[in-house]
Amino acid sequence: PMAELSDTAVALLQACCPSETAEALAQRAEDVHKQALQVTPYKCVRERRYLRPRLSTHFIYDQIVRDISLGKSLLDIGCCMGTDLRKLFVDAKALAPTMTEFPGIGAELEDKFIELGFQLFRDEHVAKNRFLQFNMLERTADGSLPASFATLGQFDYLYEGSVIHLFMEDDIKLFCQRATALLKPGGIFLGRHCARFDQPGIMERARLLADDSDAGPDPSLASPTQTDAAQTGAAKVAAPPAGGPAESETSAAGAGATYYPIRNQLRYLHTVESFRALLIGLGFTAVDVRDVPTDMPRGPTGWGFMAFAATWPGQAGALSGAP
């Protein structure tokens, strides 16, 4: 129901679909939500966080809006349904009322989310060619950069919202390394994702759930490997282990659906300090990494969120197909 949506989400839906009633928008949001649960059962999907624009809370958002209104470009990696790009379009258009072209590109591993974004916002006539399926961690046989990167081109801004924290350490480095191939000289890499505040390291998904922070690993569930994550952009396992999913979070799609051992999914979380060091080591300059407030309680095991922005000067030598 509409009452469960944030004021920002309601305002964005009404800005994108001004001729529709609040009741019609609420019903469509609910229909889309049910379909989204069949794509992945992640907590951010279950709690409808894809409806909350998050880029707009970033500490350089005002600069981005101004630049986009003047014709600069942004790539949103892991855009889900494209909520952040739609919000950016609305805000940039307020500064440049004659703006008609959608301001950026949304890249998403799960193409079903792209379809659901068009269904939700009813803007395929404006944004049809602005969203595409893309795997930032795609491997090639010789370790070179995939051809899909050249197809995308380069951008003034590259944004990741709650993507990096899905991966293990080597894949986080590869993700950041490959961001340099998608940025123009002087372009800015920015985002927000989960962080640890004690020390960097691997954490099970269970310890990232505020309502289950003391749950230990369930040995009956297979843990995804780093190779699994590299091949898919997130950890997936084709079938549940014998005996069923136990207490893991599983897809609402039912029998035959992809099984996600989310509660035991491993991922590597950087601290603010270690992530800053990673970006500097890859050649980024003006690196600003911050512990940021969130509407989620800080986990008792020492985790929360960070936001960052870093400039790519355009130097050669940092990029390769694999770390």
C-alpha positions as MATLAB code, in Angstrom:
seq = 'PMAELSDTAVALLQACCPSETAEALAQRAEDVHKQALQVTPYKCVRERRYLRPRLSTHFIYDQIVRDISLGKSLLDIGCCMGTDLRKLFVDAKALAPTMTEFPGIGAELEDKFIELGFQLFRDEHVAKNRFLQFNMLERTADGSLPASFATLGQFDYLYEGSVIHLFMEDDIKLFCQRATALLKPGGIFLGRHCARFDQPGIMERARLLADDSDAGPDPSLASPTQTDAAQTGAAKVAAPPAGGPAESETSAAGAGATYYPIRNQLRYLHTVESFRALLIGLGFTAVDVRDVPTDMPRGPTGWGFMAFAATWPGQAGALSGAP';
ca = [
       0.000    0.000    0.000;
       1.012    3.603   -0.591;
       1.267    4.184    3.166;
       4.266    1.842    3.279;
       6.207    3.937    0.764;
       8.453    6.806    1.794;
       7.395   10.363    1.021;
      10.288   10.574   -1.447;
       9.118    7.434   -3.250;
       5.553    8.725   -3.452;
       6.735   12.085   -4.796;
       8.913   10.403   -7.420;
       6.139    8.104   -8.633;
       3.751   11.044   -8.881;
       6.355   13.137  -10.740;
       6.910   10.336  -13.263;
       3.210    9.496  -13.625;
       1.366   12.792  -12.938;
      -1.915   11.738  -14.538;
      -2.393    8.707  -12.267;
      -4.098    8.591   -8.915;
      -2.275    7.705   -5.716;
      -4.370    4.540   -5.490;
      -3.360    3.407   -8.986;
       0.309    4.042   -8.239;
       0.072    2.156   -4.958;
      -1.517   -0.848   -6.631;
       1.106   -0.922   -9.372;
       3.915   -0.623   -6.830;
       2.459   -3.598   -4.983;
       2.179   -5.653   -8.186;
       5.765   -4.843   -9.108;
       6.919   -5.730   -5.607;
       5.418   -9.212   -5.844;
       7.237   -9.795   -9.127;
      10.503   -8.434   -7.729;
      10.425  -11.009   -4.943;
      10.601  -13.691   -7.611;
      13.791  -12.223   -9.041;
      15.795  -12.104   -5.808;
      14.694  -12.340   -2.179;
      17.263   -9.884   -0.850;
      16.226   -7.878    2.176;
      16.423   -4.623    0.200;
      13.828   -6.061   -2.204;
      11.565   -7.399    0.534;
      11.621   -4.037    2.299;
      11.038   -2.078   -0.924;
      14.281   -0.158   -0.594;
      14.503   -0.054   -4.394;
      11.759    2.579   -4.183;
      13.871    4.892   -2.031;
      16.200    7.084   -4.099;
      19.616    6.774   -2.492;
      21.846    8.686   -4.871;
      19.998   11.836   -3.781;
      21.380   11.399   -0.241;
      25.000   11.379   -1.431;
      27.179   14.266   -0.282;
      27.945   15.413   -3.864;
      24.405   14.992   -5.219;
      23.804   18.715   -5.719;
      26.954   18.878   -7.867;
      25.772   15.873   -9.902;
      22.336   17.403  -10.534;
      23.910   20.655  -11.676;
      26.346   18.868  -13.993;
      23.676   16.593  -15.449;
      21.478   19.621  -16.168;
      24.431   21.007  -18.160;
      24.801   17.867  -20.256;
      27.217   15.647  -18.343;
      26.615   11.896  -18.060;
      26.228    9.278  -15.324;
      26.368    5.476  -15.313;
      24.512    3.659  -12.527;
      26.005    0.168  -12.077;
      23.579   -2.246  -10.401;
      20.679    0.140  -10.927;
      17.945   -2.375  -10.012;
      14.723   -0.736  -11.290;
      16.423    2.576  -12.031;
      14.885    4.615   -9.215;
      18.003    6.745   -8.709;
      18.224    7.666  -12.393;
      14.552    8.643  -12.496;
      15.014   10.861   -9.453;
      18.092   12.426  -11.061;
      16.110   13.125  -14.237;
      13.344   14.849  -12.262;
      15.810   16.995  -10.300;
      17.998   17.921  -13.289;
      14.928   18.818  -15.331;
      13.921   21.258  -12.611;
      17.149   23.163  -13.367;
      16.891   22.686  -17.136;
      13.171   22.578  -18.066;
      13.947   22.044  -21.758;
      15.840   18.854  -20.992;
      14.218   15.938  -22.802;
      16.902   13.267  -23.019;
      17.210   10.816  -20.156;
      20.419   11.843  -18.345;
      22.309    8.610  -17.879;
      22.595    4.871  -18.347;
      21.408    2.224  -15.917;
      23.271   -1.097  -16.000;
      21.820   -4.103  -14.199;
      22.737   -7.783  -14.041;
      19.112   -8.925  -13.650;
      17.264   -7.804  -16.787;
      13.928   -8.526  -15.118;
      14.526   -5.554  -12.819;
      14.870   -3.331  -15.873;
      11.513   -4.575  -17.166;
       9.918   -3.968  -13.761;
      11.301   -0.416  -13.744;
       9.502    0.349  -17.007;
       6.362   -1.260  -15.620;
       6.556    0.819  -12.448;
       7.431    4.220  -13.894;
       5.706    3.908  -17.296;
       8.499    5.784  -19.083;
       9.734    3.332  -21.693;
       9.037    5.962  -24.388;
      11.690    8.208  -22.778;
      14.127    5.701  -21.278;
      13.861    2.597  -23.470;
      17.481    2.651  -24.615;
      18.894    3.956  -21.343;
      18.837    0.689  -19.382;
      20.752   -2.460  -20.276;
      21.922   -5.754  -18.885;
      25.584   -5.646  -17.901;
      27.990   -7.665  -15.765;
      30.759   -5.564  -14.239;
      32.655   -8.734  -13.248;
      32.383  -10.608  -16.548;
      35.459  -12.763  -17.196;
      37.169  -13.377  -20.513;
      39.325  -16.375  -21.445;
      42.508  -14.303  -21.747;
      41.795  -12.017  -18.780;
      41.284   -8.958  -20.969;
      38.561   -6.369  -20.547;
      35.248   -7.617  -22.030;
      34.040   -5.949  -25.224;
      30.871   -4.848  -23.410;
      32.893   -2.099  -21.687;
      33.780   -0.440  -24.989;
      30.105   -0.638  -25.971;
      29.091    1.267  -22.850;
      31.611    4.055  -23.385;
      32.852    6.515  -20.764;
      31.002    8.762  -18.345;
      31.516   11.805  -16.166;
      30.143    9.948  -13.157;
      29.961    6.266  -12.242;
      27.695    5.372   -9.323;
      27.269    2.137   -7.376;
      24.525    1.952   -4.768;
      24.743   -1.028   -2.384;
      26.571   -3.202   -4.914;
      30.186   -3.514   -3.781;
      29.247   -5.103   -0.471;
      27.913   -8.169   -2.316;
      31.384   -9.350   -3.300;
      34.545  -10.864   -1.927;
      37.767   -8.855   -1.632;
      39.320   -9.623   -5.039;
      36.072   -8.874   -6.841;
      35.685   -5.563   -5.010;
      39.140   -4.602   -6.244;
      38.270   -5.720   -9.781;
      35.007   -3.753   -9.693;
      36.821   -0.559   -8.677;
      39.614   -1.219  -11.146;
      37.174   -1.657  -14.006;
      35.361    1.521  -13.037;
      38.364    3.382  -14.449;
      37.580    2.027  -17.938;
      34.121    3.570  -17.763;
      35.168    7.024  -16.561;
      36.310    9.961  -18.629;
      39.551   11.617  -17.486;
      38.530   13.662  -14.455;
      35.395   11.545  -13.988;
      34.096   10.716  -10.520;
      33.494    7.256   -9.065;
      30.990    7.430   -6.213;
      28.641    5.282   -4.204;
      27.485    3.905   -0.891;
      27.609    0.404    0.572;
      27.961   -1.564    3.794;
      31.112   -1.101    5.826;
      32.753   -2.561    8.891;
      33.931   -0.256   11.650;
      36.188   -2.636   13.533;
      38.413   -4.168   10.853;
      37.979   -5.211    7.209;
      37.091   -8.829    6.605;
      34.613  -11.484    5.571;
      31.181  -11.530    7.155;
      28.332  -13.986    6.761;
      25.025  -12.537    5.638;
      23.487  -13.562    8.964;
      25.636  -11.037   10.778;
      24.393   -8.259    8.526;
      20.774   -8.797    9.525;
      19.872   -6.492   12.389;
      17.164   -8.871   13.541;
      19.483  -11.895   13.477;
      22.887  -10.447   14.260;
      23.948  -13.258   16.565;
      23.130  -16.087   14.188;
      26.124  -18.205   13.292;
      26.755  -20.027   10.033;
      24.486  -22.933    9.207;
      26.737  -25.814    8.108;
      23.860  -27.370    6.138;
      24.048  -24.537    3.613;
      26.680  -24.412    0.916;
      28.644  -21.167    0.965;
      29.085  -19.513   -2.451;
      32.642  -19.298   -3.668;
      34.390  -16.272   -5.039;
      34.177  -17.860   -8.491;
      30.385  -18.094   -8.163;
      30.231  -14.405   -7.376;
      32.519  -13.520  -10.261;
      30.399  -15.375  -12.786;
      27.081  -13.900  -11.728;
      27.794  -10.545  -10.151;
      26.364  -11.906   -6.905;
      26.390  -15.233   -5.160;
      23.920  -17.783   -6.525;
      23.649  -21.525   -6.286;
      21.625  -23.485   -8.816;
      19.806  -25.762   -6.369;
      19.215  -25.952   -2.616;
      21.167  -28.466   -0.585;
      19.545  -31.712    0.461;
      17.066  -31.191    3.229;
      15.775  -27.851    2.006;
      16.707  -24.282    2.777;
      16.422  -24.557    6.567;
      16.297  -20.983    7.851;
      17.846  -19.357    4.820;
      16.023  -16.685    2.862;
      14.844  -18.216   -0.398;
      13.224  -16.992   -3.557;
       9.468  -16.526   -3.493;
       9.317  -18.033   -6.984;
       8.767  -21.492   -5.520;
       9.791  -24.826   -7.006;
      12.444  -24.633   -9.696;
      13.534  -21.116   -8.735;
      17.145  -20.119   -8.323;
      18.248  -20.750   -4.766;
      20.063  -17.990   -2.935;
      21.755  -19.073    0.314;
      21.531  -15.485    1.477;
      21.664  -16.015    5.203;
      25.042  -17.693    4.813;
      26.259  -15.703    1.851;
      29.828  -14.573    2.401;
      30.976  -11.103    1.493;
      33.945   -8.902    2.280;
      33.333   -5.581    3.994;
      35.924   -2.824    3.951;
      36.361   -0.224    6.643;
      36.373    3.429    5.655;
      40.159    3.397    5.977;
      40.797    0.225    3.976;
      38.453    1.266    1.162;
      40.140    4.667    0.962;
      43.501    2.907    0.697;
      42.179    0.650   -2.074;
      41.008    3.589   -4.193;
      44.230    5.515   -3.682;
      46.223    2.407   -4.584;
      44.320    2.111   -7.868;
      45.251    5.668   -8.820;
      42.153    7.638   -7.793;
      42.685   11.147   -6.438;
      40.630   13.464   -4.211;
      39.414   10.331   -2.414;
      36.689   11.094    0.141;
      35.273    8.135    2.080;
      32.858    8.728    4.956;
      30.910    6.881    7.598;
      27.352    7.983    6.820;
      24.112    8.013    8.811;
      21.445    5.526    7.777;
      17.862    4.739    8.653;
      19.054    1.251    9.606;
      20.479    0.661   13.100;
      24.220    0.087   13.201;
      24.777   -3.626   13.613;
      26.039   -4.797   16.985;
      28.944   -6.567   15.276;
      30.358   -3.253   14.058;
      28.896   -2.647   10.607;
      27.039    0.214    8.977;
      27.381    2.237    5.767;
      30.009    4.309    4.009;
      29.733    6.786    1.150;
      32.576    7.762   -1.138;
      33.625    9.901   -4.072;
      36.943    9.722   -5.922;
      38.290   11.314   -9.098;
      39.871    9.310  -11.913;
      42.691   11.428  -13.409;
      42.861    9.326  -16.546;
      46.334    7.941  -16.155;
      47.267    4.687  -17.866;
      48.438    1.567  -16.145;
      45.844    0.860  -13.457;
      43.410   -1.119  -15.578;
      43.539   -4.808  -16.463;
      41.044   -7.568  -16.920;
      41.697   -9.131  -13.535;
      43.295   -8.031  -10.269;
];
